[in-house]
């Protein structure tokens, strides 16, 4: 599904598929594989402004043992021209 969605213009659905796949991988004990999917999902959701999904990806990343730095709105605004 991820491969097919990646060839389309439906980037939000691609991000959601990566999130779901990352969640499944984590539950199966495949933490390194899960992290790759969850990082990509988080980056896409953040880019689209889908905060709830981005936070879900962060929770899943933390569940894999990864440390995820929080970004505050002021820091992001300072970087955006």
Short mmCIF file of C-alpha atoms in Angstrom, two decimals:
data_model
loop_
_atom_site.label_atom_id
_atom_site.label_comp_id
_atom_site.label_asym_id
_atom_site.label_seq_id
_atom_site.Cartn_x
_atom_site.Cartn_y
_atom_site.Cartn_z
CA UNK A 1 0.00 0.00 0.00
CA UNK A 2 2.80 2.41 0.88
CA UNK A 3 4.57 1.78 -2.41
CA UNK A 4 1.38 2.37 -4.42
CA UNK A 5 0.35 5.46 -2.46
CA UNK A 6 3.87 6.86 -2.85
CA UNK A 7 3.30 7.02 -6.61
CA UNK A 8 0.14 9.09 -6.23
CA UNK A 9 -0.71 12.63 -5.21
CA UNK A 10 -2.33 11.44 -1.96
CA UNK A 11 0.53 12.23 0.42
CA UNK A 12 -1.65 12.42 3.53
CA UNK A 13 -2.87 8.85 2.96
CA UNK A 14 0.72 7.75 2.39
CA UNK A 15 1.66 9.26 5.75
CA UNK A 16 -1.25 7.50 7.43
CA UNK A 17 -0.29 4.16 5.86
CA UNK A 18 3.27 4.62 7.15
CA UNK A 19 1.94 5.39 10.62
CA UNK A 20 -0.24 2.27 10.67
CA UNK A 21 2.58 0.11 9.32
CA UNK A 22 5.00 1.56 11.88
CA UNK A 23 2.53 0.79 14.67
CA UNK A 24 2.22 -2.79 13.45
CA UNK A 25 5.98 -3.21 13.15
CA UNK A 26 6.46 -1.94 16.71
CA UNK A 27 3.88 -4.38 18.05
CA UNK A 28 5.70 -7.18 16.21
CA UNK A 29 8.94 -6.22 17.96
CA UNK A 30 10.61 -4.80 14.86
CA UNK A 31 11.59 -1.51 16.48
CA UNK A 32 14.23 -0.38 13.97
CA UNK A 33 11.89 -0.97 11.03
CA UNK A 34 9.07 0.75 12.91
CA UNK A 35 11.20 3.81 13.60
CA UNK A 36 11.92 4.35 9.91
CA UNK A 37 8.21 4.32 9.04
CA UNK A 38 7.21 6.41 12.05
CA UNK A 39 9.88 9.07 11.43
CA UNK A 40 8.69 9.48 7.85
CA UNK A 41 5.05 9.61 8.95
CA UNK A 42 5.87 12.20 11.60
CA UNK A 43 7.76 14.40 9.13
CA UNK A 44 4.89 14.28 6.63
CA UNK A 45 2.20 14.98 9.23
CA UNK A 46 4.22 17.90 10.60
CA UNK A 47 4.63 19.31 7.09
CA UNK A 48 0.87 19.06 6.48
CA UNK A 49 -0.01 20.55 9.86
CA UNK A 50 -1.78 17.35 10.96
CA UNK A 51 -0.87 17.82 14.61
CA UNK A 52 -2.94 14.97 16.09
CA UNK A 53 -1.41 12.43 13.71
CA UNK A 54 2.09 13.88 14.27
CA UNK A 55 1.63 13.47 18.03
CA UNK A 56 0.46 9.89 17.53
CA UNK A 57 3.63 9.18 15.54
CA UNK A 58 5.70 10.71 18.36
CA UNK A 59 3.99 8.49 20.94
CA UNK A 60 4.72 5.45 18.81
CA UNK A 61 8.35 6.50 18.32
CA UNK A 62 8.76 6.86 22.08
CA UNK A 63 7.22 3.41 22.53
CA UNK A 64 10.08 2.05 20.39
CA UNK A 65 12.56 3.62 22.82
CA UNK A 66 13.46 6.57 20.62
CA UNK A 67 13.93 10.01 22.16
CA UNK A 68 11.91 12.60 20.27
CA UNK A 69 12.60 16.28 20.87
CA UNK A 70 9.59 18.52 21.25
CA UNK A 71 9.26 21.49 18.92
CA UNK A 72 7.53 24.53 20.24
CA UNK A 73 5.56 26.84 17.96
CA UNK A 74 7.91 29.79 18.57
CA UNK A 75 10.94 27.82 17.41
CA UNK A 76 9.19 26.64 14.26
CA UNK A 77 7.89 30.15 13.52
CA UNK A 78 11.41 31.56 13.88
CA UNK A 79 12.64 29.18 11.18
CA UNK A 80 9.80 29.88 8.77
CA UNK A 81 10.36 32.95 6.55
#
